[in-house]
mmCIF file of C-alpha atoms in Angstrom:
data_model
loop_
_atom_site.group_PDB
_atom_site.id
_atom_site.type_symbol
_atom_site.label_atom_id
_atom_site.label_comp_id
_atom_site.label_asym_id
_atom_site.label_seq_id
_atom_site.Cartn_x
_atom_site.Cartn_y
_atom_site.Cartn_z
ATOM 1 C CA MET A 19 5.466 2.173 -2.400
ATOM 2 C CA ARG A 20 8.747 1.155 -3.817
ATOM 3 C CA LYS A 21 8.687 -2.282 -4.379
ATOM 4 C CA ALA A 22 6.965 -5.525 -3.363
ATOM 5 C CA THR A 23 8.307 -8.671 -2.886
ATOM 6 C CA GLN A 24 6.849 -12.337 -1.785
ATOM 7 C CA SER A 25 8.207 -12.912 1.165
ATOM 8 C CA GLY A 26 7.884 -16.565 2.566
ATOM 9 C CA ALA A 27 3.736 -16.495 2.160
ATOM 10 C CA GLY A 28 3.680 -13.190 2.112
ATOM 11 C CA ILE A 29 3.895 -10.002 0.094
ATOM 12 C CA GLN A 30 6.299 -7.341 1.582
ATOM 13 C CA PHE A 31 6.961 -3.643 0.479
ATOM 14 C CA GLU A 32 8.620 -0.158 1.552
ATOM 15 C CA ILE A 33 6.780 3.134 1.393
ATOM 16 C CA HIS A 34 8.965 5.628 1.073
ATOM 17 C CA ASP A 35 7.988 9.102 1.775
ATOM 18 C CA HIS A 36 9.220 12.197 0.590
ATOM 19 C CA LYS A 37 11.520 14.461 2.449
ATOM 20 C CA GLN A 38 8.965 17.659 2.686
ATOM 21 C CA SER A 39 5.971 15.110 3.288
ATOM 22 C CA ASP A 40 3.329 16.316 6.076
ATOM 23 C CA ALA A 41 2.250 12.534 5.769
ATOM 24 C CA SER A 42 1.198 10.948 9.338
ATOM 25 C CA TYR A 43 0.417 7.780 8.531
ATOM 26 C CA TYR A 44 -0.604 5.382 4.865
ATOM 27 C CA ALA A 45 -3.414 3.853 4.018
ATOM 28 C CA ILE A 46 -2.463 0.553 1.737
ATOM 29 C CA TYR A 47 -5.629 -0.849 -0.669
ATOM 30 C CA ARG A 48 -5.415 -4.442 -2.474
ATOM 31 C CA PHE A 49 -7.614 -5.599 -5.189
ATOM 32 C CA ASP A 50 -8.261 -9.021 -6.705
ATOM 33 C CA GLY A 51 -5.998 -9.490 -9.630
ATOM 34 C CA LYS A 52 -4.623 -7.365 -11.896
ATOM 35 C CA LYS A 53 -7.215 -4.360 -12.340
ATOM 36 C CA LYS A 54 -7.447 -0.449 -11.158
ATOM 37 C CA GLY A 55 -9.290 -0.890 -8.232
ATOM 38 C CA ASN A 56 -11.325 1.876 -6.156
ATOM 39 C CA ILE A 57 -9.620 3.432 -3.186
ATOM 40 C CA GLU A 58 -13.512 5.306 -2.703
ATOM 41 C CA ASP A 59 -14.503 1.551 -1.855
ATOM 42 C CA SER A 60 -13.478 1.098 1.784
ATOM 43 C CA THR A 61 -13.735 -2.423 1.381
ATOM 44 C CA ASN A 62 -10.368 -2.457 -0.314
ATOM 45 C CA LEU A 63 -8.580 -0.997 2.418
ATOM 46 C CA LEU A 64 -5.899 -3.211 3.075
ATOM 47 C CA ALA A 65 -4.434 -1.690 6.160
ATOM 48 C CA THR A 66 -3.103 1.578 7.622
ATOM 49 C CA VAL A 67 0.688 2.114 8.571
ATOM 50 C CA HIS A 68 1.757 5.150 10.603
ATOM 51 C CA LYS A 69 4.938 6.945 9.841
ATOM 52 C CA GLU A 70 7.698 6.479 12.166
ATOM 53 C CA ASN A 71 10.583 6.689 9.558
ATOM 54 C CA THR A 72 11.136 8.050 6.134
ATOM 55 C CA SER A 73 10.765 3.755 5.263
ATOM 56 C CA GLN A 74 8.342 2.323 6.693
ATOM 57 C CA LEU A 75 7.908 -2.094 5.909
ATOM 58 C CA PHE A 76 4.566 -3.771 5.551
ATOM 59 C CA ASN A 77 3.657 -7.348 5.319
ATOM 60 C CA ASP A 78 0.960 -8.360 3.780
ATOM 61 C CA SER A 79 -0.047 -12.053 5.359
ATOM 62 C CA SER A 80 -3.403 -12.708 3.844
ATOM 63 C CA VAL A 81 -2.597 -13.446 0.450
ATOM 64 C CA GLU A 82 -3.430 -16.845 -1.168
ATOM 65 C CA LYS A 83 -0.834 -18.654 -3.410
ATOM 66 C CA GLY A 84 -1.744 -18.419 -7.044
ATOM 67 C CA LYS A 85 -3.809 -15.414 -7.060
ATOM 68 C CA THR A 86 -2.244 -12.263 -8.109
ATOM 69 C CA TYR A 87 -2.919 -8.702 -6.804
ATOM 70 C CA THR A 88 -2.335 -4.826 -7.148
ATOM 71 C CA TYR A 89 -1.791 -3.207 -4.196
ATOM 72 C CA VAL A 90 -1.903 1.113 -3.753
ATOM 73 C CA VAL A 91 -0.671 3.534 -1.187
ATOM 74 C CA THR A 92 -2.170 6.574 -0.359
ATOM 75 C CA ALA A 93 -0.295 8.992 2.202
ATOM 76 C CA LEU A 94 -2.474 11.019 4.556
ATOM 77 C CA ASP A 95 -1.694 14.080 6.968
ATOM 78 C CA ARG A 96 -2.901 14.530 10.479
ATOM 79 C CA THR A 97 -6.292 16.146 10.223
ATOM 80 C CA HIS A 98 -6.836 13.057 7.677
ATOM 81 C CA ASN A 99 -6.485 14.780 3.852
ATOM 82 C CA GLU A 100 -5.207 11.895 1.761
ATOM 83 C CA SER A 101 -2.736 12.151 -1.311
ATOM 84 C CA LYS A 102 -3.044 10.851 -4.798
ATOM 85 C CA GLN A 103 -2.316 7.236 -4.759
ATOM 86 C CA THR A 104 0.955 6.145 -5.730
ATOM 87 C CA LYS A 105 1.224 3.712 -9.179
ATOM 88 C CA GLN A 106 -0.326 0.411 -8.923
ATOM 89 C CA VAL A 107 2.166 -2.555 -8.077
ATOM 90 C CA TYR A 108 1.278 -6.013 -9.555
ATOM 91 C CA ILE A 109 2.515 -9.686 -7.861
ATOM 92 C CA LYS A 110 1.092 -13.086 -8.528
ATOM 93 C CA VAL A 111 1.408 -14.792 -5.063
ATOM 94 C CA LYS A 112 3.506 -18.266 -5.910
#
């Protein structure tokens, strides 16, 4: 995940893939507040996005004004092996 920005009433971010990646799709996790969350807890899974190009856009339209969220992304291959998570991205919805 390269960056997250507020776009209207949602949060939009871009997921970039490595050139030699065998990722088929990405798992996007969201945690309330500015904290490290548990990706093993499926209630934190916000969405999955299928890989279509080297860069994917995702918009989280379920955010609430005034709240802070933490996002991380993992890549999964065709047999569902999950990578380590990206660095955490924090954003406060204005």
